[in-house]
Amino acid sequence: MNKGPSDELLMLAYRDGDASAFEILYSRYRGPMFRYLLRQCGNASVAEELFQDVWMNLIRARERYEVKAAFSTFVFQMAHNRLIDYYRKVSGKLPVSYDDDLEDSQAWQVDDGQPSIDVQVDTGRQVERLMRAIEQLPEAQREAFLLKEEGGLSLEEIANATGVNRETVKSRLRYAVNKLRKHFGSGLD
Amino acid sequence: MAKDKDKHVEDYLSGKDGLSDLYAQGQVDEPPASVDQTILHAAQAAVSKKSTRTGPFSGSWQIPVALAAVLVLAVGITMTLDKPGRNEVQLLERYTPATSAPPPDAAKKKAPGEPVPLKENVHTGTVTEDTQEDESILLRNKPAPATEPAPASAEDAETKPVQSAPEAAKVFEVPQESSPGSTLPGKPAADGLTEQLPEVVPSEPQAAERWLQSIQALVQQNKMDEARQQLKDFRRVYPDYPLPEALEKLLS
């Protein structure tokens, strides 16, 4: 995805005192992480605060950094943890969608193959509709989708970042994708 | 049914369904520049802070440098004190043959062991203490050798600063007896330090004048023989020094 030194090498260089390595790393992840947090919390000012907290935590934790996983997994795990803290602070508990015992039974009733929007509409409107559809996803499913899209994480990496197993991640993604397809139908194919 | 479920997600993960492409077109939101600046500044500051903690004192380089400077200074001072007054001793050796004992009060002012650099006033012929003068000044004002003849005139006496040691001893002999409260130099103190110090010679015209005053006092006391003898001694020491008229008659 990125040309030049790997994320892990850059983080090691920053750990050892190279501030310019951090700048490269930050330029790679600032957009994806901000959008992940923005879409998850739905509020720009809160997203900015969470975004800043995540990077400050990363700066503080730099001396303990070791390459145990992909840097993308590491940094999005920090973002996920900060987000969970935010959820608990706001409502006192995790969103219901994070309870994996609940089955989203309605998810499979939507994929009837019929497009719910006009496939001929322009791309700008399609993107707008997609974003609205993403907003309506349950937090856990939306998170899995965003980690895949913004962070480029694999199922295993999403599982590591969010602290669940691979099958749970796959299940969440399945629900998310089918709900999004409901909006666009065969127009996405 | 389960196969259909997996098919959709597999299509999505492999990027075949176009969902990722559509989403990619909406990735426009970014953090504000102020947040970028705050984070980058914090990252830079954290690294700078870390680099200052790597010293042996986990603080800064100033502490070891300051300690080294203090150590060098202490060693330098110690070495200087171990060789007390080498330069001063050389100077004293130069002055000793041509000077007489210092005044007692001058010796009292100095603590034992304290070197006493000396400076001679060219115009008055006095030798005074001056701890701030360097050696070059002292050498420039080095007194005349003891074997040098006495000046031929009163003007020469003024420009000739120091008498030879035997003559100077004679000069001080009489005034010391006649005026006990005088500040003229007496015998050196018993301690070795004072004995090693160069003798301080008062101004020659001043000494001659005092001698003459003492002779005049003898005349007033009607001790004419004694006064005459003193006057002859005076003339031997100061052959060209102008005498008062009364004493001139006494001598003739």
Coordinates of C-alpha atoms in Angstrom, one line a residue:
Chain A
M1 CA 0.0 0.0 0.0
N2 CA 2.8 2.4 0.9
K3 CA 6.0 2.8 -0.9
G4 CA 9.2 3.4 1.0
P5 CA 10.0 2.2 4.5
S6 CA 7.5 0.0 6.2
D7 CA 5.3 1.3 8.9
E8 CA 7.0 -0.9 11.4
L9 CA 10.5 0.4 10.5
L10 CA 9.2 4.0 10.7
M11 CA 7.8 3.4 14.1
L12 CA 11.0 1.8 15.3
A13 CA 12.9 4.8 14.0
Y14 CA 10.6 7.1 15.8
R15 CA 11.0 5.1 19.0
D16 CA 14.8 5.6 18.6
G17 CA 14.4 9.3 18.3
D18 CA 13.8 10.0 14.6
A19 CA 10.9 12.5 14.5
S20 CA 10.8 12.6 10.8
A21 CA 9.8 9.0 10.7
F22 CA 6.8 9.9 12.8
E23 CA 5.8 12.5 10.3
I24 CA 5.8 10.0 7.5
L25 CA 3.8 7.5 9.6
Y26 CA 1.4 10.2 10.6
S27 CA 0.8 11.3 7.0
R28 CA -0.1 7.7 6.1
Y29 CA -2.6 7.2 8.9
R30 CA -4.1 10.5 9.7
G31 CA -6.9 10.3 7.1
P32 CA -7.9 6.7 7.6
M33 CA -7.9 7.0 11.4
F34 CA -9.8 10.2 11.5
R35 CA -12.5 8.9 9.2
Y36 CA -12.7 5.7 11.2
L37 CA -13.3 7.6 14.4
L38 CA -15.6 10.2 12.7
R39 CA -17.9 7.5 11.2
Q40 CA -17.9 5.6 14.5
C41 CA -18.8 8.4 16.8
G42 CA -20.7 10.6 14.3
N43 CA -19.4 13.9 15.7
A44 CA -16.5 15.8 14.2
S45 CA -15.4 17.5 17.4
V46 CA -15.5 14.3 19.4
A47 CA -13.6 12.6 16.5
E48 CA -10.9 15.2 16.7
E49 CA -10.6 14.7 20.4
L50 CA -10.4 11.0 20.1
F51 CA -8.0 11.2 17.2
Q52 CA -5.7 13.4 19.2
D53 CA -5.9 11.1 22.2
V54 CA -4.9 8.1 20.1
W55 CA -1.8 9.8 18.7
M56 CA -0.8 11.2 22.0
N57 CA -1.1 7.7 23.5
L58 CA 1.0 6.4 20.6
I59 CA 3.7 9.0 21.3
R60 CA 3.7 8.2 25.0
A61 CA 3.9 4.4 24.3
R62 CA 6.7 4.7 21.7
E63 CA 9.4 3.5 24.0
R64 CA 7.6 0.2 24.6
Y65 CA 6.9 -0.4 20.9
E66 CA 7.9 -3.8 19.6
V67 CA 7.0 -5.3 16.3
K68 CA 4.5 -8.0 17.3
A69 CA 2.0 -7.3 14.6
A70 CA 1.4 -5.0 11.7
F71 CA 1.6 -1.3 12.7
S72 CA -1.8 -0.8 11.2
T73 CA -3.3 -3.4 13.5
F74 CA -1.4 -1.8 16.4
V75 CA -2.6 1.7 15.8
F76 CA -6.2 0.8 15.0
Q77 CA -6.3 -1.3 18.1
M78 CA -5.4 1.8 20.1
A79 CA -8.2 3.7 18.3
H80 CA -10.6 0.9 19.0
N81 CA -9.8 0.9 22.7
R82 CA -10.2 4.7 22.9
L83 CA -13.5 4.4 21.1
I84 CA -14.7 1.8 23.6
D85 CA -13.7 4.1 26.5
Y86 CA -15.7 6.8 24.8
Y87 CA -18.8 4.6 24.5
R88 CA -18.6 3.6 28.1
K89 CA -18.2 7.1 29.2
V90 CA -21.1 8.4 27.2
S91 CA -23.7 5.6 27.8
G92 CA -22.1 3.7 30.6
K93 CA -22.0 0.5 28.5
L94 CA -21.0 -0.9 25.2
P95 CA -23.4 -0.6 22.3
V96 CA -25.6 -3.6 21.9
S97 CA -24.1 -4.5 18.5
Y98 CA -20.9 -5.5 20.3
D99 CA -22.8 -8.3 22.0
D100 CA -22.0 -11.2 19.7
D101 CA -24.7 -13.4 21.2
L102 CA -27.3 -11.3 19.4
E103 CA -28.1 -12.5 15.9
D104 CA -29.0 -9.9 13.4
S105 CA -31.7 -12.1 11.9
Q106 CA -33.1 -9.5 9.7
A107 CA -29.8 -9.1 7.9
W108 CA -30.5 -11.9 5.5
Q109 CA -34.0 -10.7 4.6
V110 CA -32.8 -7.7 2.8
D111 CA -30.7 -9.2 0.0
D112 CA -33.5 -9.9 -2.4
G113 CA -31.5 -8.9 -5.4
Q114 CA -33.7 -5.9 -6.1
P115 CA -31.9 -2.6 -6.2
S116 CA -33.5 -0.1 -3.9
I117 CA -32.0 2.9 -5.7
D118 CA -31.6 3.9 -9.2
V119 CA -28.4 2.5 -10.5
Q120 CA -28.1 5.2 -13.0
V121 CA -27.8 8.0 -10.5
D122 CA -24.5 9.8 -10.5
T123 CA -21.6 8.6 -8.4
G124 CA -21.7 11.5 -6.0
R125 CA -25.2 10.7 -4.9
Q126 CA -24.3 7.0 -4.7
V127 CA -21.4 7.9 -2.4
E128 CA -23.7 10.0 -0.3
R129 CA -26.2 7.2 0.0
L130 CA -23.4 4.8 0.9
M131 CA -22.2 7.0 3.7
R132 CA -25.7 7.3 5.1
A133 CA -26.1 3.6 4.9
I134 CA -22.9 3.1 6.8
E135 CA -24.1 5.5 9.5
Q136 CA -27.1 3.3 10.0
L137 CA -25.0 0.1 10.6
P138 CA -24.7 -1.2 14.1
E139 CA -21.4 0.0 15.7
A140 CA -19.7 -3.4 15.7
Q141 CA -20.5 -4.1 12.0
R142 CA -19.7 -0.6 11.0
E143 CA -16.4 -0.9 12.8
A144 CA -15.5 -4.1 11.0
F145 CA -16.3 -2.5 7.7
L146 CA -14.3 0.7 8.4
L147 CA -11.3 -1.2 9.6
K148 CA -11.3 -3.1 6.4
E149 CA -11.9 -0.1 4.2
E150 CA -9.9 2.6 6.0
G151 CA -7.2 0.5 7.7
G152 CA -6.9 -2.2 5.0
L153 CA -6.9 -4.8 7.7
S154 CA -7.5 -8.4 7.0
L155 CA -10.1 -10.5 9.0
E156 CA -7.3 -11.7 11.3
E157 CA -6.0 -8.2 11.8
I158 CA -9.5 -6.8 12.5
A159 CA -10.0 -9.7 15.0
N160 CA -6.7 -8.7 16.8
A161 CA -7.5 -5.0 16.8
T162 CA -11.0 -5.5 18.2
G163 CA -10.3 -8.4 20.5
V164 CA -12.7 -10.9 19.0
N165 CA -12.1 -14.0 16.9
R166 CA -11.9 -14.2 13.2
E167 CA -15.3 -15.8 12.7
T168 CA -17.0 -13.0 14.7
V169 CA -15.3 -10.5 12.4
K170 CA -16.4 -12.3 9.4
S171 CA -20.0 -12.5 10.7
R172 CA -20.0 -8.8 11.4
L173 CA -18.7 -8.0 7.9
R174 CA -21.3 -10.3 6.4
Y175 CA -24.1 -8.4 8.1
A176 CA -22.6 -5.1 7.1
V177 CA -22.1 -5.9 3.5
N178 CA -25.6 -7.4 3.0
K179 CA -27.2 -4.3 4.6
L180 CA -25.2 -2.0 2.3
R181 CA -26.1 -4.2 -0.7
K182 CA -29.7 -3.8 0.2
H183 CA -29.3 -0.1 -0.7
F184 CA -27.6 -0.7 -4.0
G185 CA -28.6 -4.2 -5.1
S186 CA -27.1 -5.4 -8.3
G187 CA -26.0 -1.9 -9.1
L188 CA -22.8 -2.6 -7.1
D189 CA -21.9 -5.7 -9.1
Chain B
M1 CA -28.3 -20.1 2.2
A2 CA -25.0 -20.3 4.1
K3 CA -23.2 -20.5 0.8
D4 CA -24.9 -17.4 -0.4
K5 CA -24.0 -15.6 2.8
D6 CA -20.3 -16.5 2.4
K7 CA -20.4 -15.7 -1.3
H8 CA -21.4 -12.1 -0.7
V9 CA -18.7 -11.5 1.9
E10 CA -16.1 -13.3 -0.1
D11 CA -17.0 -11.1 -3.1
Y12 CA -16.7 -8.0 -0.9
L13 CA -13.3 -9.1 0.6
S14 CA -11.9 -9.8 -2.8
G15 CA -13.2 -6.4 -4.1
K16 CA -15.5 -7.9 -6.7
D17 CA -18.7 -6.2 -5.6
G18 CA -17.6 -2.6 -6.2
L19 CA -18.5 -1.6 -2.6
S20 CA -14.9 -0.7 -1.7
D21 CA -14.5 1.4 -4.9
L22 CA -17.6 3.3 -4.1
Y23 CA -16.5 3.9 -0.5
A24 CA -13.1 5.0 -1.7
Q25 CA -14.7 7.9 -3.5
G26 CA -16.1 9.2 -0.2
Q27 CA -12.8 9.3 1.7
V28 CA -12.6 13.0 1.9
D29 CA -12.8 13.8 5.6
E30 CA -9.5 14.7 7.2
P31 CA -8.4 16.1 10.6
P32 CA -8.0 19.9 10.8
A33 CA -4.5 21.3 10.4
S34 CA -4.5 22.6 14.0
V35 CA -4.8 19.0 15.2
D36 CA -2.0 17.9 12.8
Q37 CA 0.2 20.6 14.2
T38 CA -0.5 19.7 17.8
I39 CA 0.3 16.1 17.3
L40 CA 3.4 16.6 15.2
H41 CA 4.7 19.2 17.7
A42 CA 4.1 16.7 20.6
A43 CA 5.9 14.0 18.7
Q44 CA 8.9 16.2 18.1
A45 CA 9.0 17.4 21.7
A46 CA 8.8 13.9 23.0
V47 CA 11.8 12.9 21.0
S48 CA 13.8 16.0 22.0
K49 CA 12.9 15.3 25.7
K50 CA 14.1 11.7 25.3
S51 CA 17.5 12.8 23.9
T52 CA 18.2 15.0 26.9
R53 CA 17.8 12.0 29.3
T54 CA 20.6 9.9 27.8
G55 CA 23.4 11.6 29.8
P56 CA 25.1 9.9 32.8
F57 CA 23.2 12.1 35.2
S58 CA 19.9 11.5 33.4
G59 CA 19.6 15.2 33.0
S60 CA 21.7 17.4 30.8
W61 CA 25.3 17.8 29.7
Q62 CA 25.8 21.0 31.7
I63 CA 26.2 19.1 35.0
P64 CA 29.2 17.0 34.0
V65 CA 30.8 19.9 32.2
A66 CA 30.4 22.1 35.3
L67 CA 31.9 19.4 37.5
A68 CA 34.9 19.1 35.2
A69 CA 35.4 22.8 35.2
V70 CA 35.3 23.0 39.0
L71 CA 37.8 20.1 39.2
V72 CA 40.2 21.7 36.8
L73 CA 40.0 25.0 38.7
A74 CA 40.5 23.2 42.1
V75 CA 43.6 21.4 40.8
G76 CA 45.0 24.6 39.3
I77 CA 44.6 26.5 42.6
T78 CA 46.1 23.6 44.6
M79 CA 49.1 23.5 42.3
T80 CA 49.6 27.3 42.6
L81 CA 49.4 27.1 46.4
D82 CA 52.0 24.3 46.5
K83 CA 54.6 26.6 45.0
P84 CA 54.2 29.7 47.2
G85 CA 55.5 32.9 45.8
R86 CA 58.2 31.7 43.4
N87 CA 58.0 34.9 41.5
E88 CA 57.9 36.9 44.8
V89 CA 61.0 35.2 46.1
Q90 CA 62.9 36.1 42.9
L91 CA 61.8 39.7 43.3
L92 CA 62.8 39.8 47.0
E93 CA 66.3 38.5 46.0
R94 CA 66.6 41.3 43.6
Y95 CA 65.6 43.9 46.2
T96 CA 67.4 42.6 49.3
P97 CA 70.9 44.0 48.7
A98 CA 69.8 47.6 48.0
T99 CA 67.1 48.1 50.6
S100 CA 66.8 48.5 54.4
A101 CA 64.3 47.0 56.8
P102 CA 60.6 47.7 56.4
P103 CA 58.8 49.9 58.8
P104 CA 57.3 47.9 61.7
D105 CA 53.8 48.9 61.0
A106 CA 54.1 47.8 57.4
A107 CA 55.2 44.4 58.6
K108 CA 52.3 44.2 61.0
K109 CA 49.8 44.7 58.2
K110 CA 50.8 41.6 56.4
A111 CA 49.8 38.2 57.6
P112 CA 52.5 35.5 57.9
G113 CA 53.1 33.7 54.7
E114 CA 51.5 36.3 52.6
P115 CA 53.7 37.4 49.7
V116 CA 54.4 41.1 49.5
P117 CA 55.0 42.5 46.1
L118 CA 56.9 45.7 46.2
K119 CA 56.9 48.8 44.0
E120 CA 59.3 51.6 44.2
N121 CA 58.1 55.1 43.5
V122 CA 60.5 56.6 41.0
H123 CA 59.9 60.2 42.0
T124 CA 59.9 59.9 45.7
G125 CA 62.3 57.0 46.1
T126 CA 59.9 55.1 48.4
V127 CA 59.2 51.5 48.1
T128 CA 55.5 50.7 48.7
E129 CA 53.3 47.6 48.7
D130 CA 51.2 47.1 45.7
T131 CA 49.7 43.8 45.2
Q132 CA 48.1 44.7 41.9
E133 CA 51.3 45.6 40.1
D134 CA 52.8 43.0 37.9
E135 CA 56.4 41.9 37.7
S136 CA 57.2 44.1 34.7
I137 CA 56.5 47.2 36.7
L138 CA 58.7 46.0 39.5
L139 CA 61.5 45.2 37.2
R140 CA 61.3 48.6 35.5
N141 CA 61.6 50.3 38.9
K142 CA 64.5 48.2 40.1
P143 CA 66.7 50.2 42.4
A144 CA 70.3 51.2 41.7
P145 CA 73.1 48.9 42.8
A146 CA 74.6 49.5 46.2
T147 CA 78.0 50.4 44.9
E148 CA 76.7 53.4 42.9
P149 CA 78.2 56.7 44.1
A150 CA 76.0 59.3 45.7
P151 CA 74.4 62.0 43.6
A152 CA 76.5 65.1 42.9
S153 CA 73.7 67.6 43.5
A154 CA 70.4 68.0 45.3
E155 CA 68.6 67.5 42.0
D156 CA 70.5 64.3 41.5
A157 CA 69.5 63.3 45.0
E158 CA 65.9 63.7 44.0
T159 CA 66.2 61.8 40.9
K160 CA 68.4 59.2 42.5
P161 CA 65.8 57.2 44.4
V162 CA 67.7 54.9 46.8
Q163 CA 70.8 55.1 48.8
S164 CA 73.2 52.3 49.1
A165 CA 72.6 50.0 52.1
P166 CA 75.5 51.3 54.4
E167 CA 74.6 54.9 53.7
A168 CA 71.0 54.4 54.2
A169 CA 71.8 52.8 57.6
K170 CA 73.7 55.9 58.6
V171 CA 70.9 58.1 57.5
F172 CA 68.4 56.4 59.8
E173 CA 70.7 56.2 62.7
V174 CA 70.4 59.7 64.1
P175 CA 66.8 60.5 63.5
Q176 CA 65.8 57.2 65.1
E177 CA 67.6 58.2 68.3
S178 CA 66.4 61.8 68.4
S179 CA 62.8 61.0 67.6
P180 CA 61.5 57.8 69.1
G181 CA 58.0 58.2 67.7
S182 CA 59.2 58.5 64.2
T183 CA 57.9 56.2 61.5
L184 CA 61.3 55.6 60.1
P185 CA 62.3 51.9 59.9
G186 CA 63.6 50.2 62.9
K187 CA 65.2 46.8 63.5
P188 CA 63.5 44.0 61.6
A189 CA 61.2 41.7 63.5
A190 CA 62.3 38.5 65.0
D191 CA 60.3 36.3 62.7
G192 CA 61.9 35.0 59.6
L193 CA 59.4 36.4 57.3
T194 CA 60.0 40.0 58.2
E195 CA 63.7 39.5 58.1
Q196 CA 63.5 38.3 54.5
L197 CA 61.4 41.2 53.4
P198 CA 63.3 44.0 51.7
E199 CA 63.9 47.1 53.8
V200 CA 61.8 50.1 53.1
V201 CA 63.8 53.3 52.5
P202 CA 62.1 56.5 53.2
S203 CA 62.4 59.4 50.8
E204 CA 66.0 60.7 50.8
P205 CA 65.1 64.4 50.9
Q206 CA 62.7 63.7 53.7
A207 CA 65.4 61.8 55.7
A208 CA 68.0 64.6 55.1
E209 CA 65.5 67.2 56.2
R210 CA 64.7 65.3 59.4
W211 CA 68.4 64.9 60.1
L212 CA 68.9 68.6 59.7
Q213 CA 65.9 69.3 62.0
S214 CA 67.5 67.1 64.6
I215 CA 70.8 69.0 64.3
Q216 CA 69.0 72.3 64.6
A217 CA 67.3 70.9 67.7
L218 CA 70.8 70.2 69.1
V219 CA 71.8 73.8 68.3
Q220 CA 68.8 75.1 70.1
Q221 CA 69.6 72.9 73.1
N222 CA 73.1 74.5 72.9
K223 CA 74.8 71.2 72.3
M224 CA 77.0 72.7 69.8
D225 CA 79.8 70.1 69.7
E226 CA 77.3 67.4 69.2
A227 CA 75.5 69.4 66.6
R228 CA 78.7 70.1 64.7
Q229 CA 79.7 66.4 64.7
Q230 CA 76.2 65.5 63.4
L231 CA 76.6 68.2 60.7
K232 CA 79.9 66.8 59.6
D233 CA 78.4 63.3 59.4
F234 CA 75.5 64.8 57.4
R235 CA 77.8 66.5 55.0
R236 CA 79.7 63.3 54.5
V237 CA 76.4 61.6 53.5
Y238 CA 74.9 64.5 51.7
P239 CA 77.8 66.5 50.4
D240 CA 75.7 68.7 48.1
Y241 CA 72.6 69.0 50.2
P242 CA 71.8 72.7 50.8
L243 CA 72.2 73.6 54.5
P244 CA 70.3 76.3 56.3
E245 CA 72.3 79.4 56.9
A246 CA 72.6 78.9 60.7
L247 CA 74.0 75.4 60.2
E248 CA 76.3 76.6 57.4
K249 CA 77.9 79.0 59.9
L250 CA 78.2 76.2 62.4
L251 CA 80.1 74.1 60.0
S252 CA 82.5 76.9 59.0

